[in-house]
CSV table of C-alpha atoms and ligand atoms in Angstrom, one decimal:
chain,number,residue,atom,x,y,z
A,1,UNK,CA,18.3,18.3,27.5
A,2,UNK,CA,17.7,15.8,24.9
A,3,UNK,CA,20.3,13.5,23.4
A,4,UNK,CA,17.9,12.3,19.9
A,5,UNK,CA,15.1,14.0,18.3
A,6,UNK,CA,13.2,11.0,16.9
A,7,UNK,CA,11.0,12.4,13.9
A,8,UNK,CA,8.5,9.4,12.7
A,9,UNK,CA,6.0,9.4,9.9
A,10,UNK,CA,2.9,7.5,11.4
A,11,UNK,CA,0.7,5.4,8.6
A,12,UNK,CA,3.2,2.5,7.1
A,13,UNK,CA,6.0,3.6,9.1
A,14,UNK,CA,5.2,3.4,12.9
A,15,UNK,CA,2.0,2.0,12.5
A,16,UNK,CA,1.4,-1.1,10.3
A,17,UNK,CA,3.1,-4.3,12.9
A,18,UNK,CA,0.9,-3.9,16.1
A,19,UNK,CA,3.8,-6.5,18.0
A,20,UNK,CA,6.7,-4.6,16.7
A,21,UNK,CA,5.2,-1.0,17.7
A,22,UNK,CA,4.6,-2.7,21.2
A,23,UNK,CA,8.2,-3.3,21.3
A,24,UNK,CA,9.3,-0.1,20.2
A,25,UNK,CA,7.2,1.7,22.6
A,26,UNK,CA,8.8,-0.2,25.4
A,27,UNK,CA,12.2,0.8,24.3
A,28,UNK,CA,11.1,4.3,24.0
A,29,UNK,CA,9.7,4.4,27.4
A,30,UNK,CA,13.0,3.7,28.9
A,31,UNK,CA,14.6,5.8,27.0
A,32,UNK,CA,12.0,8.7,27.1
A,33,UNK,CA,13.7,11.5,29.2
A,34,UNK,CA,16.7,11.2,26.8
A,35,UNK,CA,14.4,11.3,23.5
A,36,UNK,CA,12.4,14.3,21.8
A,37,UNK,CA,9.9,12.3,20.3
A,38,UNK,CA,7.9,14.0,17.1
A,39,UNK,CA,5.2,12.4,14.8
A,40,UNK,CA,5.6,14.2,11.3
A,41,UNK,CA,2.2,12.9,9.3
A,42,UNK,CA,0.2,13.9,6.5
A,43,UNK,CA,-2.9,13.7,8.2
A,44,UNK,CA,-4.6,16.2,10.3
A,45,UNK,CA,-4.1,16.9,13.9
A,46,UNK,CA,-7.7,15.1,14.4
A,47,UNK,CA,-7.1,12.3,12.5
A,48,UNK,CA,-3.4,11.7,14.0
A,49,UNK,CA,-4.7,11.9,17.4
A,50,UNK,CA,-7.5,9.5,16.3
A,51,UNK,CA,-4.7,7.2,15.1
A,52,UNK,CA,-3.1,7.5,18.5
A,53,UNK,CA,-6.0,6.1,20.3
A,54,UNK,CA,-6.5,3.3,17.9
A,55,UNK,CA,-3.0,2.3,18.0
A,56,UNK,CA,-1.7,3.4,21.2
A,57,UNK,CA,0.7,5.4,20.2
A,58,UNK,CA,2.8,7.2,23.1
A,59,UNK,CA,2.4,10.8,23.5
A,60,UNK,CA,5.1,12.8,21.9
A,61,UNK,CA,6.9,15.9,22.5
A,62,UNK,CA,5.3,17.2,19.1
A,63,UNK,CA,3.0,16.8,16.3
A,64,UNK,CA,3.9,18.1,12.8
A,65,UNK,CA,1.0,17.5,11.0
A,66,UNK,CA,-0.4,18.4,7.6
A,67,UNK,CA,2.9,17.2,6.0
A,68,UNK,CA,4.9,19.6,8.1
A,69,UNK,CA,2.5,22.7,7.5
A,70,UNK,CA,1.3,22.5,11.2
A,71,UNK,CA,3.5,22.5,14.3
A,72,UNK,CA,2.1,22.0,18.1
A,73,UNK,CA,5.4,21.6,20.3
A,74,UNK,CA,4.4,20.3,24.0
A,75,UNK,CA,0.7,21.2,23.1
A,76,UNK,CA,1.5,24.9,21.6
A,77,UNK,CA,1.5,26.2,18.5
A,78,UNK,CA,5.0,27.5,17.5
A,79,UNK,CA,4.3,31.1,16.6
A,80,UNK,CA,8.4,31.2,15.0
A,81,UNK,CA,7.1,28.3,12.5
A,82,UNK,CA,3.9,30.1,11.6
A,83,UNK,CA,5.6,33.4,10.8
A,84,UNK,CA,8.0,31.4,8.5
A,85,UNK,CA,5.3,29.5,6.5
A,86,UNK,CA,3.4,32.7,5.7
A,87,UNK,CA,6.5,34.1,3.2
A,88,UNK,CA,6.1,33.4,-0.4
A,89,UNK,CA,2.5,31.4,0.0
A,90,UNK,CA,-0.4,32.7,-2.3
A,91,UNK,CA,-2.9,30.0,-1.3
A,92,UNK,CA,-5.8,31.3,-3.2
A,93,UNK,CA,-4.2,31.9,-6.3
A,94,UNK,CA,-2.8,28.4,-6.4
A,95,UNK,CA,-6.1,27.0,-5.8
A,96,UNK,CA,-7.7,29.4,-8.7
A,97,UNK,CA,-4.6,27.9,-10.7
A,98,UNK,CA,-5.3,24.5,-10.2
A,99,UNK,CA,-9.1,24.6,-10.3
A,100,UNK,CA,-9.0,24.3,-14.4
A,101,UNK,CA,-7.2,20.9,-14.1
A,102,UNK,CA,-9.4,18.2,-14.5
A,103,UNK,CA,-6.9,15.4,-13.3
A,104,UNK,CA,-7.4,16.9,-9.6
A,105,UNK,CA,-10.0,16.8,-7.3
A,106,UNK,CA,-9.9,18.5,-4.1
A,107,UNK,CA,-9.5,16.4,-0.9
A,108,UNK,CA,-11.8,16.8,1.8
A,109,UNK,CA,-12.0,20.3,3.5
A,110,UNK,CA,-11.0,18.4,7.0
A,111,UNK,CA,-7.5,17.6,5.1
A,112,UNK,CA,-6.9,21.3,4.0
A,113,UNK,CA,-5.0,23.8,6.1
A,114,UNK,CA,-4.2,27.5,6.0
A,115,UNK,CA,-0.6,26.0,4.9
A,116,UNK,CA,-1.8,22.7,2.8
A,117,UNK,CA,-3.7,22.6,-0.1
A,118,UNK,CA,-4.2,18.9,-1.1
A,119,UNK,CA,-5.8,17.3,-4.4
A,120,UNK,CA,-6.4,13.4,-5.2
A,121,UNK,CA,-5.3,12.5,-8.8
A,122,UNK,CA,-8.2,11.2,-10.9
A,123,UNK,CA,-6.0,8.4,-12.2
A,124,UNK,CA,-3.2,7.5,-10.5
A,125,UNK,CA,0.4,7.8,-11.7
A,126,UNK,CA,3.7,6.1,-11.1
A,127,UNK,CA,7.6,6.4,-12.1
A,128,UNK,CA,8.2,8.3,-15.2
A,129,UNK,CA,4.5,9.4,-15.7
A,130,UNK,CA,4.4,10.9,-12.0
A,131,UNK,CA,7.8,12.5,-12.3
A,132,UNK,CA,6.4,14.1,-15.5
A,133,UNK,CA,3.3,15.3,-14.0
A,134,UNK,CA,5.4,16.9,-11.0
A,135,UNK,CA,7.4,18.6,-13.6
A,136,UNK,CA,4.8,19.9,-15.8
A,137,UNK,CA,3.2,21.0,-12.5
A,138,UNK,CA,6.0,22.7,-11.2
A,139,UNK,CA,6.6,24.4,-14.6
A,140,UNK,CA,2.8,25.8,-14.8
A,141,UNK,CA,3.5,27.3,-11.3
A,142,UNK,CA,6.5,29.1,-12.5
A,143,UNK,CA,5.0,30.2,-15.4
A,144,UNK,CA,2.3,31.9,-13.2
A,145,UNK,CA,5.3,33.3,-10.8
A,146,UNK,CA,3.9,31.1,-7.9
A,147,UNK,CA,5.8,29.2,-5.4
A,148,UNK,CA,4.8,26.2,-3.5
A,149,UNK,CA,6.7,22.8,-3.1
A,150,UNK,CA,4.8,20.0,-4.9
A,151,UNK,CA,4.9,16.7,-2.5
A,152,UNK,CA,3.5,13.5,-4.6
A,153,UNK,CA,2.8,10.6,-2.3
A,154,UNK,CA,1.4,7.2,-2.7
A,155,UNK,CA,1.0,7.6,-6.5
A,156,UNK,CA,-2.4,9.7,-6.2
A,157,UNK,CA,-1.9,12.2,-3.2
A,158,UNK,CA,-1.0,15.6,-4.4
A,159,UNK,CA,0.2,18.4,-1.9
A,160,UNK,CA,1.3,21.7,-2.3
A,161,UNK,CA,2.9,23.5,0.6
A,162,UNK,CA,4.7,26.8,1.2
A,163,UNK,CA,8.3,27.0,0.4
A,164,UNK,CA,9.5,26.6,4.1
A,165,UNK,CA,6.9,24.3,5.2
A,166,UNK,CA,7.5,20.0,5.0
A,167,UNK,CA,8.9,17.7,7.4
A,168,UNK,CA,12.1,18.1,6.5
A,169,UNK,CA,12.0,22.0,7.3
A,170,UNK,CA,10.1,21.5,10.4
A,171,UNK,CA,13.1,18.7,11.4
A,172,UNK,CA,15.8,21.4,10.7
A,173,UNK,CA,13.6,23.9,12.6
A,174,UNK,CA,13.2,21.3,15.8
A,175,UNK,CA,16.9,20.2,15.6
A,176,UNK,CA,17.8,24.0,16.0
A,177,UNK,CA,15.2,24.7,18.9
A,178,UNK,CA,16.7,21.8,20.7
A,179,UNK,CA,20.5,22.7,19.7
A,180,UNK,CA,21.1,19.5,18.4
A,181,UNK,CA,23.9,18.1,16.0
A,182,UNK,CA,22.9,16.6,12.7
A,183,UNK,CA,23.7,13.0,14.1
A,184,UNK,CA,21.9,13.4,16.9
A,185,UNK,CA,18.6,13.4,14.4
A,186,UNK,CA,16.6,10.1,13.1
A,187,UNK,CA,14.1,10.5,10.6
A,188,UNK,CA,12.1,7.5,9.5
A,189,UNK,CA,9.5,7.1,7.0
A,190,UNK,CA,8.0,5.3,3.5
A,191,UNK,CA,6.5,7.5,1.1
A,192,UNK,CA,7.0,10.8,-0.9
A,193,UNK,CA,5.9,13.1,2.0
A,194,UNK,CA,8.8,11.7,3.8
A,195,UNK,CA,11.2,12.7,1.2
A,196,UNK,CA,12.3,16.2,2.6
A,197,UNK,CA,13.0,14.6,5.9
A,198,UNK,CA,14.7,11.6,4.6
A,199,UNK,CA,17.2,13.9,2.5
A,200,UNK,CA,18.5,15.9,5.5
A,201,UNK,CA,22.1,16.1,7.0
A,202,UNK,CA,21.0,13.9,9.7
A,203,UNK,CA,20.1,10.1,9.9
A,204,UNK,CA,17.3,8.7,7.9
A,205,UNK,CA,15.6,5.3,7.8
A,206,UNK,CA,13.5,4.0,5.1
A,207,UNK,CA,11.1,1.2,5.8
A,208,UNK,CA,11.5,-1.9,3.9
A,209,UNK,CA,8.0,-1.5,3.2
A,210,UNK,CA,8.8,1.8,1.6
A,211,UNK,CA,6.5,2.9,-1.6
A,212,UNK,CA,7.8,2.8,-5.0
A,213,UNK,CA,7.8,6.9,-5.3
A,214,UNK,CA,10.6,6.9,-2.2
A,215,UNK,CA,12.4,3.7,-3.4
A,216,UNK,CA,12.8,5.2,-7.0
A,217,UNK,CA,14.0,8.8,-5.4
A,218,UNK,CA,16.3,6.9,-3.1
A,219,UNK,CA,17.8,4.8,-6.0
A,220,UNK,CA,18.7,8.4,-8.0
A,221,UNK,CA,19.9,10.3,-4.8
A,222,UNK,CA,21.2,7.7,-2.4
A,223,UNK,CA,22.2,10.2,0.4
A,224,UNK,CA,25.1,8.8,2.3
A,225,UNK,CA,23.0,9.5,5.7
A,226,UNK,CA,19.9,7.2,4.8
A,227,UNK,CA,19.7,3.5,5.6
A,228,UNK,CA,17.1,1.3,3.7
A,229,UNK,CA,16.1,-0.7,6.4
A,230,UNK,CA,15.5,-4.8,5.7
A,231,UNK,CA,12.6,-4.6,8.5
A,232,UNK,CA,9.4,-3.3,7.9
A,233,UNK,CA,7.0,-0.9,10.1
A,234,UNK,CA,8.4,-0.1,13.7
A,235,UNK,CA,10.7,-3.0,13.6
A,236,UNK,CA,13.3,-0.5,11.4
A,237,UNK,CA,13.0,2.0,13.9
A,238,UNK,CA,13.7,-0.2,16.5
A,239,UNK,CA,16.4,-2.1,14.6
A,240,UNK,CA,17.7,1.6,13.9
A,241,UNK,CA,18.1,2.9,17.5
A,242,UNK,CA,20.2,-0.4,18.3
A,243,UNK,CA,22.4,-0.2,15.3
A,244,UNK,CA,22.8,3.5,14.6
A,245,UNK,CA,25.6,5.4,16.7
A,246,UNK,CA,22.8,7.5,18.1
A,247,UNK,CA,22.5,7.0,21.8
B,301,GLC,C1,-2.3,12.2,4.3
B,301,GLC,C2,-3.3,13.2,4.2
B,301,GLC,C3,-3.4,14.0,3.0
B,301,GLC,C4,-2.0,13.8,2.4
B,301,GLC,C5,-1.5,12.7,2.2
B,301,GLC,C6,0.1,12.7,1.6
B,301,GLC,O1,-2.8,11.0,3.7
B,301,GLC,O2,-4.7,12.8,5.1
B,301,GLC,O3,-4.0,15.1,3.0
B,301,GLC,O4,-2.4,14.3,0.7
B,301,GLC,O5,-1.3,12.3,3.5
B,301,GLC,O6,0.6,14.0,2.3
B,302,MG,MG1,3.5,7.0,5.5
């Protein structure tokens, strides 16, 4: 039985400050038997494993890769998760619809999964322009009768995911699987694709180096359970573990 589910994004959250990461790894190692550790990343599993090697990341219990479109739990795919993702998901139809959009370029094949369709914007957009682009895209999907989550990150990355996918839904699924209460869950992130997990009914922690699209959203939504840390990268996670009523 675990006492805490710790779900963290990798790039610019767990990874970015090597001394701070080394300190956090030490803390996590001493608490390892009490914590279920999950890496939730936009990267593919191969890309995430490569980063694990380069940055000496601990071996986690779970890998939620491709923005929560794939879940590997203690080395095995989770069959229930895959069944949930298949509902209302019409990837070929979405791809055909977006093939006419000149502002979008497909990301490389390594970043595409059966449950993730990813593009780069040919021109980055921030703030109001980014929100308008997202709204326009959602309206087009609605008109075409297609369901998908639209996830916009770092001004230029766009992911379309099944309605049931994402870092927030994967956290909810794991919380249930482990039989933990929301106050036994901590999610940490820095960018747009972390929003769904930072908006959940559990503890959320936004690093001080968070991207503008996440800060914009936080300024409007201000969920009670979300902390905006004064610390960057892994230092924010260490500080959260020390100060939040978690363990
Ligand atoms: C990672 C993925 C990319 C995705 C982005 C934002 O960079 O490699 O496919 O679009 O995260 O979620
Ligand atoms: Mg990140």
